[in-house]
């Protein structure tokens, strides 16, 4: 048994499981003593009892014992059943190597192999960890490199901001120092001004006393001048009274002389008036003798009055007739406008039809235009294209007519005789090169022909009318359509007709007919004598949808012409009445003018008689008046002499008063000169005083402003000191820290320089984009992580190097015995194949440190 395959025993034991009770025993050689393995299988309860060297043991101990003997039932390199040959052939090279190690190698060989694989896995893990951490470290370095410039800019901006903050802290101190210096200067200037004001006030006191004395002297002189002025005024008033008395005397003399002149002028005027009145009376009497008598003018006046009454009656009758004519004329004008508007509406519809014709058939339209201008050249009536002459009674039926009449005939002109048609075609086609159609109406009229059967016979099939009854057209046009298209024989039906169309065709034998949407045509076959029918769908109407009633238009035109004739007659009668009225007005004016002349003569005669009577009375009164000029002159001279004596006395008194006034005026002038001298001195002193006062006021104002400025600067200093301490976060009693003083020394010392540097620093700071402080914090944090990761990577690198060295040692302990084992297997395998006259070998391939396999060739 010791030389037998141990796997055979185990397999044999397993094959007998579940069979009837059976006892299986195997003895295995071992240097320390043989091992006897016994298995008793109970078929009844499907259980097995195991014993080792006669002792009952559990199955697990049996398995451990078998494993300690290196018995591997599942290893195909150790135990290869027939049914497992295929699986053995499918083993990979690596699986074959592991199976070989398990079956024939020492126990530690496979253990070393597994340990080497595990180490290699861990090595990969370490390498992956190292690689990932290295990549992470590289990414962090790259991120920090990307943000490095931004962080540098952040710190650079922070340096600018710190400098700005320090400048802003120093600026209040500099401002405070400047204001404090101003305060000291203003305080010194205020004290100087105060001393100057005191000195000027002391100097001003004697000048004020002297001015007061001069004012008293000037007041005394002014009093004397005032007294003299009153005396002069009284004397002047007396002179004025004397002058007024003299003027009154002169005026009295002038009045006496004026009165005498007026008496002389009045007498002269009276004589002139008497002569003028006598001459005027004589002229009027001569004129009065030349005028007709009143009795001779009265019959003519009565005749004129009668004729004027007759003219008024005729004018009244003419006015009544004119009023009636005006009303009739207005009525005719309204009627004319209504007819014209209706004709215009019809013409607009006709124009629409012509526009459609123009869009579709330009040559035909041009021919229509020519025809309108040249109708007089034809002997009989010429009708426009049929599409313009047809007027549908109902626009819904236009499709039947348009589908029945050909397009060529729809645009054809209709003539009543062939001679007119030939002349038209020659002009239009040959001369104007227009493509038009023309037809000639038959000599015998077909327009009024009756259909072969009345429509009432066809109504039971749904027919309601013949084509001819659906539209209107001039008789020649209708005659042509009846003769050419038999419109009086073609019925039009409805959907009912369509539903019984076969019955209609069979019973009526109609050649053509229309339903609601179709046209049917029938004919009898010449060979079979059967009725053949065909139908087509109706096209939508294009030209006949616009309807113009030609008959209405002709009636309107006739009525309009009749109205115009009546208007002409009314106009003629109107002119006759107006002329008659003008003649009556002319005669009336002539009579009234003659009547006015007669009445004027009578009135003038009465006026002359009245004037002569009035002037005779005036002449009598003037002749009775008589004036004694010599007595009046003597009285006037006596009065003038008396007044002249009084005047001489007044002149003497006036001379004495003028002398007295002149003397007092001289005295007043002397006083005025004294007053002027004193006043000049006073003005000089006043000027000096005012100048001193002004200077004192200016100094006082300067002092007040300086004092106010001192107080303002003191308050400003306190406020600026408070702001300066607040800018440095100092209390009221704290001094400026040494670090601030050191920083302030490196900064400018004037406000302009500080403001300039501040603006420069702010401009520089504003050039930097806004940075988030969190970005800088992340940068610093990432820098610390980079340092830690660098240390960790160094540790991982050392650990990986140590692990690789350990793997090399394990590999050496595993690979050298394995190579020796493979060499032995190769020798035996080659020998075995040589015995079979074949060649073969077993070779160990090493692709890398772990992936090794056996290749059997």
JSON list of C-alpha atoms in Angstrom, two decimals, residues 547-711:
[
{"chain": "A", "resi": 547, "resn": "UNK", "atom": "CA", "xyz": [-71.99, 90.90, -60.66]},
{"chain": "A", "resi": 548, "resn": "UNK", "atom": "CA", "xyz": [-72.91, 94.12, -62.49]},
{"chain": "A", "resi": 549, "resn": "UNK", "atom": "CA", "xyz": [-76.56, 94.64, -63.54]},
{"chain": "A", "resi": 550, "resn": "UNK", "atom": "CA", "xyz": [-76.14, 96.08, -67.06]},
{"chain": "A", "resi": 551, "resn": "UNK", "atom": "CA", "xyz": [-79.88, 96.77, -67.44]},
{"chain": "A", "resi": 552, "resn": "UNK", "atom": "CA", "xyz": [-79.92, 98.74, -64.20]},
{"chain": "A", "resi": 553, "resn": "UNK", "atom": "CA", "xyz": [-76.86, 100.63, -65.34]},
{"chain": "A", "resi": 554, "resn": "UNK", "atom": "CA", "xyz": [-78.49, 101.52, -68.71]},
{"chain": "A", "resi": 555, "resn": "UNK", "atom": "CA", "xyz": [-81.65, 102.68, -66.95]},
{"chain": "A", "resi": 556, "resn": "UNK", "atom": "CA", "xyz": [-79.59, 104.74, -64.52]},
{"chain": "A", "resi": 557, "resn": "UNK", "atom": "CA", "xyz": [-77.66, 106.35, -67.38]},
{"chain": "A", "resi": 558, "resn": "UNK", "atom": "CA", "xyz": [-80.94, 107.20, -69.23]},
{"chain": "A", "resi": 559, "resn": "UNK", "atom": "CA", "xyz": [-82.41, 108.63, -66.02]},
{"chain": "A", "resi": 560, "resn": "UNK", "atom": "CA", "xyz": [-79.21, 110.62, -65.47]},
{"chain": "A", "resi": 561, "resn": "UNK", "atom": "CA", "xyz": [-79.35, 112.06, -69.00]},
{"chain": "A", "resi": 562, "resn": "UNK", "atom": "CA", "xyz": [-83.03, 112.96, -68.50]},
{"chain": "A", "resi": 563, "resn": "UNK", "atom": "CA", "xyz": [-82.16, 114.71, -65.23]},
{"chain": "A", "resi": 564, "resn": "UNK", "atom": "CA", "xyz": [-79.38, 116.63, -66.95]},
{"chain": "A", "resi": 565, "resn": "UNK", "atom": "CA", "xyz": [-81.79, 117.78, -69.70]},
{"chain": "A", "resi": 566, "resn": "UNK", "atom": "CA", "xyz": [-84.28, 118.94, -67.10]},
{"chain": "A", "resi": 567, "resn": "UNK", "atom": "CA", "xyz": [-81.47, 120.75, -65.28]},
{"chain": "A", "resi": 568, "resn": "UNK", "atom": "CA", "xyz": [-80.55, 122.56, -68.52]},
{"chain": "A", "resi": 569, "resn": "UNK", "atom": "CA", "xyz": [-84.15, 123.66, -69.03]},
{"chain": "A", "resi": 570, "resn": "UNK", "atom": "CA", "xyz": [-84.35, 124.84, -65.43]},
{"chain": "A", "resi": 571, "resn": "UNK", "atom": "CA", "xyz": [-81.06, 126.69, -65.86]},
{"chain": "A", "resi": 572, "resn": "UNK", "atom": "CA", "xyz": [-82.38, 128.45, -69.00]},
{"chain": "A", "resi": 573, "resn": "UNK", "atom": "CA", "xyz": [-85.60, 129.48, -67.26]},
{"chain": "A", "resi": 574, "resn": "UNK", "atom": "CA", "xyz": [-83.55, 130.57, -64.26]},
{"chain": "A", "resi": 575, "resn": "UNK", "atom": "CA", "xyz": [-81.37, 132.82, -66.41]},
{"chain": "A", "resi": 576, "resn": "UNK", "atom": "CA", "xyz": [-84.50, 134.38, -68.03]},
{"chain": "A", "resi": 577, "resn": "UNK", "atom": "CA", "xyz": [-85.99, 135.16, -64.64]},
{"chain": "A", "resi": 578, "resn": "UNK", "atom": "CA", "xyz": [-82.67, 136.55, -63.37]},
{"chain": "A", "resi": 579, "resn": "UNK", "atom": "CA", "xyz": [-82.36, 138.79, -66.45]},
{"chain": "A", "resi": 580, "resn": "UNK", "atom": "CA", "xyz": [-85.96, 139.96, -66.01]},
{"chain": "A", "resi": 581, "resn": "UNK", "atom": "CA", "xyz": [-85.24, 140.68, -62.34]},
{"chain": "A", "resi": 582, "resn": "UNK", "atom": "CA", "xyz": [-82.15, 142.65, -63.31]},
{"chain": "A", "resi": 583, "resn": "UNK", "atom": "CA", "xyz": [-84.19, 144.77, -65.77]},
{"chain": "A", "resi": 584, "resn": "UNK", "atom": "CA", "xyz": [-86.85, 145.40, -63.11]},
{"chain": "A", "resi": 585, "resn": "UNK", "atom": "CA", "xyz": [-84.15, 146.35, -60.60]},
{"chain": "A", "resi": 586, "resn": "UNK", "atom": "CA", "xyz": [-82.60, 148.71, -63.12]},
{"chain": "A", "resi": 587, "resn": "UNK", "atom": "CA", "xyz": [-85.96, 150.39, -63.89]},
{"chain": "A", "resi": 588, "resn": "UNK", "atom": "CA", "xyz": [-86.78, 150.55, -60.19]},
{"chain": "A", "resi": 589, "resn": "UNK", "atom": "CA", "xyz": [-83.46, 152.27, -59.49]},
{"chain": "A", "resi": 590, "resn": "UNK", "atom": "CA", "xyz": [-84.04, 154.77, -62.31]},
{"chain": "A", "resi": 591, "resn": "UNK", "atom": "CA", "xyz": [-87.52, 155.68, -61.03]},
{"chain": "A", "resi": 592, "resn": "UNK", "atom": "CA", "xyz": [-86.34, 155.97, -57.47]},
{"chain": "A", "resi": 593, "resn": "UNK", "atom": "CA", "xyz": [-83.47, 158.19, -58.61]},
{"chain": "A", "resi": 594, "resn": "UNK", "atom": "CA", "xyz": [-85.90, 160.47, -60.51]},
{"chain": "A", "resi": 595, "resn": "UNK", "atom": "CA", "xyz": [-88.23, 160.54, -57.53]},
{"chain": "A", "resi": 596, "resn": "UNK", "atom": "CA", "xyz": [-85.29, 161.46, -55.28]},
{"chain": "A", "resi": 597, "resn": "UNK", "atom": "CA", "xyz": [-84.30, 164.28, -57.66]},
{"chain": "A", "resi": 598, "resn": "UNK", "atom": "CA", "xyz": [-87.83, 165.73, -57.64]},
{"chain": "A", "resi": 599, "resn": "UNK", "atom": "CA", "xyz": [-88.08, 165.50, -53.88]},
{"chain": "A", "resi": 600, "resn": "UNK", "atom": "CA", "xyz": [-84.63, 167.03, -53.54]},
{"chain": "A", "resi": 601, "resn": "UNK", "atom": "CA", "xyz": [-85.73, 170.00, -55.68]},
{"chain": "A", "resi": 602, "resn": "UNK", "atom": "CA", "xyz": [-88.84, 170.54, -53.56]},
{"chain": "A", "resi": 603, "resn": "UNK", "atom": "CA", "xyz": [-86.84, 170.22, -50.34]},
{"chain": "A", "resi": 604, "resn": "UNK", "atom": "CA", "xyz": [-84.14, 172.54, -51.63]},
{"chain": "A", "resi": 605, "resn": "UNK", "atom": "CA", "xyz": [-86.76, 175.18, -52.56]},
{"chain": "A", "resi": 606, "resn": "UNK", "atom": "CA", "xyz": [-88.22, 175.00, -49.06]},
{"chain": "A", "resi": 607, "resn": "UNK", "atom": "CA", "xyz": [-84.74, 175.24, -47.56]},
{"chain": "A", "resi": 608, "resn": "UNK", "atom": "CA", "xyz": [-83.90, 178.32, -49.68]},
{"chain": "A", "resi": 609, "resn": "UNK", "atom": "CA", "xyz": [-87.10, 180.09, -48.64]},
{"chain": "A", "resi": 610, "resn": "UNK", "atom": "CA", "xyz": [-86.41, 179.27, -45.00]},
{"chain": "A", "resi": 611, "resn": "UNK", "atom": "CA", "xyz": [-82.79, 180.41, -45.27]},
{"chain": "A", "resi": 612, "resn": "UNK", "atom": "CA", "xyz": [-83.77, 183.71, -46.91]},
{"chain": "A", "resi": 613, "resn": "UNK", "atom": "CA", "xyz": [-86.27, 184.39, -44.10]},
{"chain": "A", "resi": 614, "resn": "UNK", "atom": "CA", "xyz": [-83.71, 183.55, -41.43]},
{"chain": "A", "resi": 615, "resn": "UNK", "atom": "CA", "xyz": [-81.02, 185.72, -43.03]},
{"chain": "A", "resi": 616, "resn": "UNK", "atom": "CA", "xyz": [-83.37, 188.71, -43.35]},
{"chain": "A", "resi": 617, "resn": "UNK", "atom": "CA", "xyz": [-84.05, 188.52, -39.61]},
{"chain": "A", "resi": 618, "resn": "UNK", "atom": "CA", "xyz": [-80.32, 188.36, -38.89]},
{"chain": "A", "resi": 619, "resn": "UNK", "atom": "CA", "xyz": [-79.67, 191.35, -41.17]},
{"chain": "A", "resi": 620, "resn": "UNK", "atom": "CA", "xyz": [-82.31, 193.39, -39.37]},
{"chain": "A", "resi": 621, "resn": "UNK", "atom": "CA", "xyz": [-80.74, 192.61, -35.98]},
{"chain": "A", "resi": 622, "resn": "UNK", "atom": "CA", "xyz": [-77.22, 193.52, -37.20]},
{"chain": "A", "resi": 623, "resn": "UNK", "atom": "CA", "xyz": [-78.40, 196.83, -38.66]},
{"chain": "A", "resi": 624, "resn": "UNK", "atom": "CA", "xyz": [-80.07, 197.73, -35.36]},
{"chain": "A", "resi": 625, "resn": "UNK", "atom": "CA", "xyz": [-76.81, 197.20, -33.43]},
{"chain": "A", "resi": 626, "resn": "UNK", "atom": "CA", "xyz": [-74.66, 200.48, -33.09]},
{"chain": "A", "resi": 627, "resn": "UNK", "atom": "CA", "xyz": [-71.36, 201.05, -31.15]},
{"chain": "A", "resi": 628, "resn": "UNK", "atom": "CA", "xyz": [-69.79, 204.51, -29.95]},
{"chain": "A", "resi": 629, "resn": "UNK", "atom": "CA", "xyz": [-66.05, 203.84, -30.49]},
{"chain": "A", "resi": 630, "resn": "UNK", "atom": "CA", "xyz": [-64.83, 207.42, -29.57]},
{"chain": "A", "resi": 631, "resn": "UNK", "atom": "CA", "xyz": [-66.47, 207.37, -26.11]},
{"chain": "A", "resi": 632, "resn": "UNK", "atom": "CA", "xyz": [-65.07, 203.90, -25.46]},
{"chain": "A", "resi": 633, "resn": "UNK", "atom": "CA", "xyz": [-61.52, 205.04, -26.38]},
{"chain": "A", "resi": 634, "resn": "UNK", "atom": "CA", "xyz": [-61.67, 208.05, -24.03]},
{"chain": "A", "resi": 635, "resn": "UNK", "atom": "CA", "xyz": [-62.82, 205.90, -21.09]},
{"chain": "A", "resi": 636, "resn": "UNK", "atom": "CA", "xyz": [-60.04, 203.38, -21.75]},
{"chain": "A", "resi": 637, "resn": "UNK", "atom": "CA", "xyz": [-57.26, 206.06, -21.82]},
{"chain": "A", "resi": 638, "resn": "UNK", "atom": "CA", "xyz": [-58.44, 207.54, -18.46]},
{"chain": "A", "resi": 639, "resn": "UNK", "atom": "CA", "xyz": [-58.32, 204.15, -16.78]},
{"chain": "A", "resi": 640, "resn": "UNK", "atom": "CA", "xyz": [-54.83, 203.42, -18.18]},
{"chain": "A", "resi": 641, "resn": "UNK", "atom": "CA", "xyz": [-53.46, 206.78, -16.85]},
{"chain": "A", "resi": 642, "resn": "UNK", "atom": "CA", "xyz": [-54.79, 206.10, -13.33]},
{"chain": "A", "resi": 643, "resn": "UNK", "atom": "CA", "xyz": [-53.27, 202.62, -13.28]},
{"chain": "A", "resi": 644, "resn": "UNK", "atom": "CA", "xyz": [-49.85, 203.95, -14.47]},
{"chain": "A", "resi": 645, "resn": "UNK", "atom": "CA", "xyz": [-49.65, 206.33, -11.41]},
{"chain": "A", "resi": 646, "resn": "UNK", "atom": "CA", "xyz": [-50.26, 203.37, -9.07]},
{"chain": "A", "resi": 647, "resn": "UNK", "atom": "CA", "xyz": [-47.64, 201.37, -10.92]},
{"chain": "A", "resi": 648, "resn": "UNK", "atom": "CA", "xyz": [-44.92, 204.08, -10.42]},
{"chain": "A", "resi": 649, "resn": "UNK", "atom": "CA", "xyz": [-45.52, 204.09, -6.64]},
{"chain": "A", "resi": 650, "resn": "UNK", "atom": "CA", "xyz": [-45.17, 200.26, -6.51]},
{"chain": "A", "resi": 651, "resn": "UNK", "atom": "CA", "xyz": [-41.84, 200.42, -8.46]},
{"chain": "A", "resi": 652, "resn": "UNK", "atom": "CA", "xyz": [-40.33, 202.83, -5.88]},
{"chain": "A", "resi": 653, "resn": "UNK", "atom": "CA", "xyz": [-41.28, 200.57, -2.97]},
{"chain": "A", "resi": 654, "resn": "UNK", "atom": "CA", "xyz": [-39.88, 197.49, -4.78]},
{"chain": "A", "resi": 655, "resn": "UNK", "atom": "CA", "xyz": [-36.50, 199.24, -5.28]},
{"chain": "A", "resi": 656, "resn": "UNK", "atom": "CA", "xyz": [-36.11, 199.88, -1.53]},
{"chain": "A", "resi": 657, "resn": "UNK", "atom": "CA", "xyz": [-36.91, 196.27, -0.70]},
{"chain": "A", "resi": 658, "resn": "UNK", "atom": "CA", "xyz": [-34.34, 194.96, -3.21]},
{"chain": "A", "resi": 659, "resn": "UNK", "atom": "CA", "xyz": [-31.58, 197.09, -1.64]},
{"chain": "A", "resi": 660, "resn": "UNK", "atom": "CA", "xyz": [-32.42, 195.77, 1.85]},
{"chain": "A", "resi": 661, "resn": "UNK", "atom": "CA", "xyz": [-32.44, 192.14, 0.56]},
{"chain": "A", "resi": 662, "resn": "UNK", "atom": "CA", "xyz": [-29.06, 192.62, -1.13]},
{"chain": "A", "resi": 663, "resn": "UNK", "atom": "CA", "xyz": [-27.43, 193.89, 2.09]},
{"chain": "A", "resi": 664, "resn": "UNK", "atom": "CA", "xyz": [-28.71, 190.97, 4.14]},
{"chain": "A", "resi": 665, "resn": "UNK", "atom": "CA", "xyz": [-27.54, 188.54, 1.44]},
{"chain": "A", "resi": 666, "resn": "UNK", "atom": "CA", "xyz": [-23.97, 189.91, 1.68]},
{"chain": "A", "resi": 667, "resn": "UNK", "atom": "CA", "xyz": [-24.01, 189.42, 5.45]},
{"chain": "A", "resi": 668, "resn": "UNK", "atom": "CA", "xyz": [-25.28, 185.87, 4.96]},
{"chain": "A", "resi": 669, "resn": "UNK", "atom": "CA", "xyz": [-22.47, 185.14, 2.51]},
{"chain": "A", "resi": 670, "resn": "UNK", "atom": "CA", "xyz": [-19.85, 186.24, 5.07]},
{"chain": "A", "resi": 671, "resn": "UNK", "atom": "CA", "xyz": [-21.36, 183.92, 7.65]},
{"chain": "A", "resi": 672, "resn": "UNK", "atom": "CA", "xyz": [-21.43, 181.12, 5.07]},
{"chain": "A", "resi": 673, "resn": "UNK", "atom": "CA", "xyz": [-17.73, 181.60, 4.39]},
{"chain": "A", "resi": 674, "resn": "UNK", "atom": "CA", "xyz": [-17.01, 181.40, 8.11]},
{"chain": "A", "resi": 675, "resn": "UNK", "atom": "CA", "xyz": [-19.15, 178.25, 8.30]},
{"chain": "A", "resi": 676, "resn": "UNK", "atom": "CA", "xyz": [-17.33, 176.74, 5.32]},
{"chain": "A", "resi": 677, "resn": "UNK", "atom": "CA", "xyz": [-13.93, 177.28, 6.95]},
{"chain": "A", "resi": 678, "resn": "UNK", "atom": "CA", "xyz": [-15.11, 175.76, 10.23]},
{"chain": "A", "resi": 679, "resn": "UNK", "atom": "CA", "xyz": [-16.85, 172.95, 8.37]},
{"chain": "A", "resi": 680, "resn": "UNK", "atom": "CA", "xyz": [-13.71, 172.23, 6.38]},
{"chain": "A", "resi": 681, "resn": "UNK", "atom": "CA", "xyz": [-11.73, 171.90, 9.58]},
{"chain": "A", "resi": 682, "resn": "UNK", "atom": "CA", "xyz": [-14.48, 169.74, 11.06]},
{"chain": "A", "resi": 683, "resn": "UNK", "atom": "CA", "xyz": [-14.53, 167.53, 7.93]},
{"chain": "A", "resi": 684, "resn": "UNK", "atom": "CA", "xyz": [-10.80, 167.14, 8.19]},
{"chain": "A", "resi": 685, "resn": "UNK", "atom": "CA", "xyz": [-11.10, 166.13, 11.83]},
{"chain": "A", "resi": 686, "resn": "UNK", "atom": "CA", "xyz": [-14.07, 163.90, 10.99]},
{"chain": "A", "resi": 687, "resn": "UNK", "atom": "CA", "xyz": [-12.05, 162.24, 8.28]},
{"chain": "A", "resi": 688, "resn": "UNK", "atom": "CA", "xyz": [-9.21, 161.62, 10.68]},
{"chain": "A", "resi": 689, "resn": "UNK", "atom": "CA", "xyz": [-11.68, 160.44, 13.30]},
{"chain": "A", "resi": 690, "resn": "UNK", "atom": "CA", "xyz": [-13.50, 158.17, 10.83]},
{"chain": "A", "resi": 691, "resn": "UNK", "atom": "CA", "xyz": [-10.21, 156.83, 9.63]},
{"chain": "A", "resi": 692, "resn": "UNK", "atom": "CA", "xyz": [-9.19, 156.13, 13.19]},
{"chain": "A", "resi": 693, "resn": "UNK", "atom": "CA", "xyz": [-12.63, 154.62, 13.89]},
{"chain": "A", "resi": 694, "resn": "UNK", "atom": "CA", "xyz": [-12.41, 152.54, 10.73]},
{"chain": "A", "resi": 695, "resn": "UNK", "atom": "CA", "xyz": [-8.92, 151.42, 11.62]},
{"chain": "A", "resi": 696, "resn": "UNK", "atom": "CA", "xyz": [-10.10, 150.64, 15.15]},
{"chain": "A", "resi": 697, "resn": "UNK", "atom": "CA", "xyz": [-13.10, 148.77, 13.74]},
{"chain": "A", "resi": 698, "resn": "UNK", "atom": "CA", "xyz": [-10.89, 146.82, 11.34]},
{"chain": "A", "resi": 699, "resn": "UNK", "atom": "CA", "xyz": [-8.50, 145.99, 14.15]},
{"chain": "A", "resi": 700, "resn": "UNK", "atom": "CA", "xyz": [-11.41, 145.05, 16.37]},
{"chain": "A", "resi": 701, "resn": "UNK", "atom": "CA", "xyz": [-12.89, 142.87, 13.60]},
{"chain": "A", "resi": 702, "resn": "UNK", "atom": "CA", "xyz": [-9.50, 141.31, 13.03]},
{"chain": "A", "resi": 703, "resn": "UNK", "atom": "CA", "xyz": [-9.24, 140.71, 16.77]},
{"chain": "A", "resi": 704, "resn": "UNK", "atom": "CA", "xyz": [-12.73, 139.18, 16.86]},
{"chain": "A", "resi": 705, "resn": "UNK", "atom": "CA", "xyz": [-11.97, 136.98, 13.86]},
{"chain": "A", "resi": 706, "resn": "UNK", "atom": "CA", "xyz": [-8.64, 135.97, 15.36]},
{"chain": "A", "resi": 707, "resn": "UNK", "atom": "CA", "xyz": [-10.35, 135.22, 18.69]},
{"chain": "A", "resi": 708, "resn": "UNK", "atom": "CA", "xyz": [-13.08, 133.26, 16.89]},
{"chain": "A", "resi": 709, "resn": "UNK", "atom": "CA", "xyz": [-10.46, 131.44, 14.82]},
{"chain": "A", "resi": 710, "resn": "UNK", "atom": "CA", "xyz": [-8.49, 130.69, 18.00]},
{"chain": "A", "resi": 711, "resn": "UNK", "atom": "CA", "xyz": [-11.57, 129.12, 19.64]}
]
